[in-house]
Amino acid sequence: MTEASRVVHVAIPSPLARHFDYLLADNLAVPVSGARVRVPFGQRETIGMVLAVDAKTDLPREKLKHVRAVLDAEPILPPVLMELLAWAAAYYHYPIGEVLATALPVLLRRGLPATASGERCYALTREGVGLPPDTFKRSPAQRRLHQALSEHPQGLTAIALAEVVENWREPMKRLAARGFVCITEQPCLPIKPAGQHIAPTPSSAQNQAAEAINAAAGKFECLLLHGVTGSGKTEVYLCAIEDVIARGGQVLVLVPEIGLTPQLMQRFEGRLSAPVAVMHSALNDSERLCAWQTARTGDAAVVIGTRSAVFTPMPRLALVVIDEEHDSSFKQQDGFRYHARDVAIKRARLENIPVLLGSATPALESLYNAEQGRYRLVSLPDRAGGAAPPRVILHDLKRLKLNEGLSPPLVEALRERLARKEQSLLFLNRRGFAPVLMCHDCGWLAPCQRCDAHLTLHRRSRKLRCHHCGAEAPMPEKCPNCQGGNLHGIGEGTERIETVLARLFPTARIERIDRDSTRRKGALEEKLRRVHAGEADILVGTQMLAKGHDFPDLTLVGVLNADQGLYSADFRSEEKLVQQLVQVAGRAGRAEKPGEVLIQTFHPDNPAFAALMHHDYREFARYALAERAAAQYPPFAHLALLRAESPKPDAALGFLRRAHRHAADIGVPDTVHLMDPVASPMERRAGRYRAQLLVQASERRALHEFLHRWLAQLEGEKSGRQVRWSLDVDPVDLY
Ligand code: ADP
Ligand code: ZN
Ligand code: ZN
């Protein structure tokens, strides 16, 4: 090709849903699709990904600028991932440049070489060894780091240092500047597991499940592993993963946001015979690049990661496992709103490999797909090792008097567990002390200034906090309305329950686990360690406690406010509630000791509880799916949600009304139905007024074709510039 004929189509992170064309000078190597280039963009230079190189462009050539540099000789994303990302951009109607950027580690987005340098390692220099004791008189942080490095002459990495001093980077810089510390880079190596833990003998149900997964090797198939809590699903994953590794393949394991507990990691590392790379949000940029590289080179046989790990290049990928597939953290809630489970299924299809979805409480969509024969259903109906399912008892709050959130029978049950030296767990999906602060003289309720919501009282830190926008205010001494001093927290949060328990059981060791109590790095790990070591008697916590933990000495689970989530505006809230209850109930009686679950509710007759009592999630699913069918909600219809928000009261709704009119102008297919724009259930949040327009369709293809034309119109809509708007395909949260 001559210079004049070469046009490079480049995807650039930008809100524009198209690619950009550049010319390629003769002295530059012709880049391949999936390689990065540096290009001029507006007033600056940026990094883009090459989509294709050919001779055509829709623009006048003289308008095109030149590629400045080609950064990769090989594609850094293989063709199958480029195809997957192009599909995702089209499916979620999100700009291809942004989608590609999401898939890359930050350092690669910034143009660093894809031959990653390794993880940084900090060690004492000769000058740094054996310093006089008063060297760090005025800097305890430097002293602690120096101490740790003295104990580890071979050096420490970022993760280890963060355990020593939380904000270690600044003091470390000073140590380096004083010549006491040198920084080296270790080659990227995945964690080499010890692999000496012994697997239990699999049950026949586990064997059957592993065989079904094996039988699917080498072709696309979606398997849904529905196993009750504690049925040994993780054991099945481990067996299937070992089989793939033995055949020389790689496995991608996706877990929910907070599912990546040290316990799970230890289990994987202890059992697998091949190197594991871990990808989660706590990694810094170079650690992330490191993990990504070991996956891409094939050095890591297994990648375990949260949502975005679904885009990791793995040349020998042979199986994808999605643990807790129903978990909503697989759906990204802003920007590129992809669902990692759905993207993973698409990826498995493109790679022609099996994908395994596992859960004790599968998403209704997934069960429906299994029912329709699209997924193969594999069940583990019983708990592993002969453990019995927990006994579930409903406490009707219409008949019981509560003492600060606890019913007398629940208090009695806690007392019994303490006497027997067994652990109990109280589940309450509300952190803080009390959800509302009220004046008992005039009825004033502390409002958030920026949201249509009340402030939560956090008594220990003497603060009022908004759980929607993060706003914070000191706890008032007097009522701002009537100047009275009669202010009280109404209702219960985890902090209050913790206080009540401490008063009722002064000698009990209580461990509160919620976002507030685990903010500090390492705090959750430490709390879980104490629970496992038997150094805690009662656990109080939010949904953080519901997932994946295996507490062998825990025999009582109390659910304090089960009714939150019943009768809500969101059609998914009941499904979420039941999933949460089944999961948290599953923490009780996992080993030899039988468990009991006490649920406090005003609505004991609600069918949501029946499934729990009968240990029959499928029973709930049948009834809930029938309701969905009647209301034409997913999986019986497809949804897209157009959201808008603005600091001006009517701007968002105004934009959506215009959007509605545009739709009528361009023609809405028969199988697609637009609802009227409405204010969001909590209209004002963080000072912005929010509104939404729901699109419901019985045919996916027609929906996407319509969305495509509609978005083109909306991009030109003037009132759209005054609001922030976005489209959410397959929304998980309807507000
Ligand atoms: P799940 O992932 O379904 O919650 P796990 O795989 O964590 O279940 O298993 C629950 C517990 O049962 C774990 O302590 C595990 O070691 C044990 N377990 C699993 N399979 C077996 C088996 N076949 N025999 C005995 N114990 C088992
Ligand atoms: Zn008052
Ligand atoms: Zn707020």
PDB file of N, CA, C and O in Angstrom, residues 19 41 76 109 114 121 163 171 195 243 300-301 356 396 433 442 461 464 495-496 530 547 571 615 623 628 697:
ATOM      1  N   HIS A  19     -15.597   5.389  15.815  1.00  0.00           N
ATOM      2  CA  HIS A  19     -14.138   5.355  15.826  1.00  0.00           C
ATOM      3  C   HIS A  19     -13.603   6.556  15.047  1.00  0.00           C
ATOM      4  O   HIS A  19     -14.369   7.324  14.461  1.00  0.00           O
ATOM      5  N   PHE A  41      -5.339  14.175  19.270  1.00  0.00           N
ATOM      6  CA  PHE A  41      -6.798  14.166  19.458  1.00  0.00           C
ATOM      7  C   PHE A  41      -7.170  15.496  20.077  1.00  0.00           C
ATOM      8  O   PHE A  41      -6.813  15.778  21.217  1.00  0.00           O
ATOM      9  N   ILE A  76      -2.354  -6.440  21.839  1.00  0.00           N
ATOM     10  CA  ILE A  76      -2.342  -6.704  23.277  1.00  0.00           C
ATOM     11  C   ILE A  76      -3.673  -7.309  23.707  1.00  0.00           C
ATOM     12  O   ILE A  76      -3.779  -7.904  24.764  1.00  0.00           O
ATOM     13  N   ARG A 109      -3.435   1.799  29.369  1.00  0.00           N
ATOM     14  CA  ARG A 109      -4.214   2.913  28.836  1.00  0.00           C
ATOM     15  C   ARG A 109      -3.342   4.145  28.697  1.00  0.00           C
ATOM     16  O   ARG A 109      -3.539   4.964  27.835  1.00  0.00           O
ATOM     17  N   ALA A 114       3.645  -3.048  27.106  1.00  0.00           N
ATOM     18  CA  ALA A 114       2.832  -4.190  27.533  1.00  0.00           C
ATOM     19  C   ALA A 114       3.700  -5.326  28.046  1.00  0.00           C
ATOM     20  O   ALA A 114       3.208  -6.325  28.517  1.00  0.00           O
ATOM     21  N   CYS A 121       9.466  -3.971  44.711  1.00  0.00           N
ATOM     22  CA  CYS A 121       9.905  -4.607  45.944  1.00  0.00           C
ATOM     23  C   CYS A 121      10.832  -3.630  46.667  1.00  0.00           C
ATOM     24  O   CYS A 121      11.709  -3.020  46.060  1.00  0.00           O
ATOM     25  N   GLU A 163       0.120  -3.573  55.211  1.00  0.00           N
ATOM     26  CA  GLU A 163      -0.270  -4.217  56.467  1.00  0.00           C
ATOM     27  C   GLU A 163       0.486  -3.597  57.642  1.00  0.00           C
ATOM     28  O   GLU A 163       0.017  -3.606  58.772  1.00  0.00           O
ATOM     29  N   PRO A 171       6.080   7.896  53.844  1.00  0.00           N
ATOM     30  CA  PRO A 171       7.258   7.581  54.661  1.00  0.00           C
ATOM     31  C   PRO A 171       8.288   6.737  53.905  1.00  0.00           C
ATOM     32  O   PRO A 171       9.492   6.908  54.099  1.00  0.00           O
ATOM     33  N   GLY A 195      -0.620 -26.109  47.212  1.00  0.00           N
ATOM     34  CA  GLY A 195      -1.309 -27.269  46.687  1.00  0.00           C
ATOM     35  C   GLY A 195      -1.218 -28.502  47.555  1.00  0.00           C
ATOM     36  O   GLY A 195      -1.196 -29.610  47.046  1.00  0.00           O
ATOM     37  N   ASP A 243      -9.124 -30.448  36.467  1.00  0.00           N
ATOM     38  CA  ASP A 243      -9.203 -31.204  35.216  1.00  0.00           C
ATOM     39  C   ASP A 243      -8.736 -30.359  34.043  1.00  0.00           C
ATOM     40  O   ASP A 243      -8.006 -30.825  33.167  1.00  0.00           O
ATOM     41  N   ALA A 300      -0.092 -17.759  34.334  1.00  0.00           N
ATOM     42  CA  ALA A 300      -1.099 -18.064  35.348  1.00  0.00           C
ATOM     43  C   ALA A 300      -2.103 -19.026  34.735  1.00  0.00           C
ATOM     44  O   ALA A 300      -2.676 -18.750  33.690  1.00  0.00           O
ATOM     45  N   ALA A 301      -2.312 -20.150  35.389  1.00  0.00           N
ATOM     46  CA  ALA A 301      -3.278 -21.114  34.869  1.00  0.00           C
ATOM     47  C   ALA A 301      -4.688 -20.707  35.268  1.00  0.00           C
ATOM     48  O   ALA A 301      -5.652 -21.013  34.574  1.00  0.00           O
ATOM     49  N   LEU A 356     -19.562 -22.079  33.581  1.00  0.00           N
ATOM     50  CA  LEU A 356     -20.272 -22.673  34.712  1.00  0.00           C
ATOM     51  C   LEU A 356     -20.776 -21.566  35.633  1.00  0.00           C
ATOM     52  O   LEU A 356     -19.984 -20.795  36.173  1.00  0.00           O
ATOM     53  N   ASP A 396     -43.687 -13.745  64.454  1.00  0.00           N
ATOM     54  CA  ASP A 396     -44.660 -12.753  64.011  1.00  0.00           C
ATOM     55  C   ASP A 396     -44.587 -11.526  64.918  1.00  0.00           C
ATOM     56  O   ASP A 396     -44.955 -11.581  66.091  1.00  0.00           O
ATOM     57  N   PHE A 433     -26.398   3.742  63.698  1.00  0.00           N
ATOM     58  CA  PHE A 433     -27.083   3.487  64.957  1.00  0.00           C
ATOM     59  C   PHE A 433     -28.593   3.440  64.741  1.00  0.00           C
ATOM     60  O   PHE A 433     -29.271   2.511  65.152  1.00  0.00           O
ATOM     61  N   CYS A 442     -41.231  18.228  68.736  1.00  0.00           N
ATOM     62  CA  CYS A 442     -41.941  18.835  67.601  1.00  0.00           C
ATOM     63  C   CYS A 442     -42.046  17.905  66.394  1.00  0.00           C
ATOM     64  O   CYS A 442     -42.677  18.254  65.401  1.00  0.00           O
ATOM     65  N   SER A 461     -19.504   7.882  66.329  1.00  0.00           N
ATOM     66  CA  SER A 461     -18.698   8.995  65.808  1.00  0.00           C
ATOM     67  C   SER A 461     -19.434  10.327  65.978  1.00  0.00           C
ATOM     68  O   SER A 461     -18.957  11.349  65.518  1.00  0.00           O
ATOM     69  N   LEU A 464     -24.175  12.640  61.835  1.00  0.00           N
ATOM     70  CA  LEU A 464     -25.308  12.263  60.994  1.00  0.00           C
ATOM     71  C   LEU A 464     -24.751  12.081  59.590  1.00  0.00           C
ATOM     72  O   LEU A 464     -24.003  12.921  59.112  1.00  0.00           O
ATOM     73  N   GLU A 495     -25.120  -0.635  64.568  1.00  0.00           N
ATOM     74  CA  GLU A 495     -24.406  -0.059  65.713  1.00  0.00           C
ATOM     75  C   GLU A 495     -25.271  -0.128  66.977  1.00  0.00           C
ATOM     76  O   GLU A 495     -24.785  -0.419  68.068  1.00  0.00           O
ATOM     77  N   ARG A 496     -26.576   0.138  66.804  1.00  0.00           N
ATOM     78  CA  ARG A 496     -27.468   0.087  67.956  1.00  0.00           C
ATOM     79  C   ARG A 496     -27.616  -1.345  68.475  1.00  0.00           C
ATOM     80  O   ARG A 496     -27.598  -1.582  69.683  1.00  0.00           O
ATOM     81  N   ARG A 530     -10.801 -13.511  63.628  1.00  0.00           N
ATOM     82  CA  ARG A 530     -11.253 -13.711  65.012  1.00  0.00           C
ATOM     83  C   ARG A 530     -12.462 -14.640  65.062  1.00  0.00           C
ATOM     84  O   ARG A 530     -12.567 -15.500  65.936  1.00  0.00           O
ATOM     85  N   LYS A 547     -22.466 -13.599  52.503  1.00  0.00           N
ATOM     86  CA  LYS A 547     -21.897 -14.261  51.342  1.00  0.00           C
ATOM     87  C   LYS A 547     -20.741 -15.178  51.633  1.00  0.00           C
ATOM     88  O   LYS A 547     -19.756 -14.784  52.226  1.00  0.00           O
ATOM     89  N   PHE A 571     -39.320  -4.344  40.890  1.00  0.00           N
ATOM     90  CA  PHE A 571     -39.856  -5.699  40.680  1.00  0.00           C
ATOM     91  C   PHE A 571     -38.860  -6.790  41.075  1.00  0.00           C
ATOM     92  O   PHE A 571     -39.220  -7.938  41.222  1.00  0.00           O
ATOM     93  N   HIS A 615     -36.982 -24.924  52.412  1.00  0.00           N
ATOM     94  CA  HIS A 615     -35.690 -25.100  51.755  1.00  0.00           C
ATOM     95  C   HIS A 615     -35.887 -25.389  50.278  1.00  0.00           C
ATOM     96  O   HIS A 615     -35.289 -26.283  49.711  1.00  0.00           O
ATOM     97  N   TYR A 623     -43.042 -19.441  41.539  1.00  0.00           N
ATOM     98  CA  TYR A 623     -44.083 -18.469  41.807  1.00  0.00           C
ATOM     99  C   TYR A 623     -43.666 -17.076  41.340  1.00  0.00           C
ATOM    100  O   TYR A 623     -44.424 -16.336  40.721  1.00  0.00           O
ATOM    101  N   ARG A 628     -43.630 -12.580  37.105  1.00  0.00           N
ATOM    102  CA  ARG A 628     -42.884 -11.839  36.077  1.00  0.00           C
ATOM    103  C   ARG A 628     -43.544 -11.998  34.708  1.00  0.00           C
ATOM    104  O   ARG A 628     -43.617 -11.055  33.926  1.00  0.00           O
ATOM    105  N   ALA A 697     -39.513  -4.441  25.962  1.00  0.00           N
ATOM    106  CA  ALA A 697     -39.637  -5.010  24.620  1.00  0.00           C
ATOM    107  C   ALA A 697     -39.790  -6.513  24.690  1.00  0.00           C
ATOM    108  O   ALA A 697     -39.204  -7.170  25.537  1.00  0.00           O
TER     109      ALA A 697
END
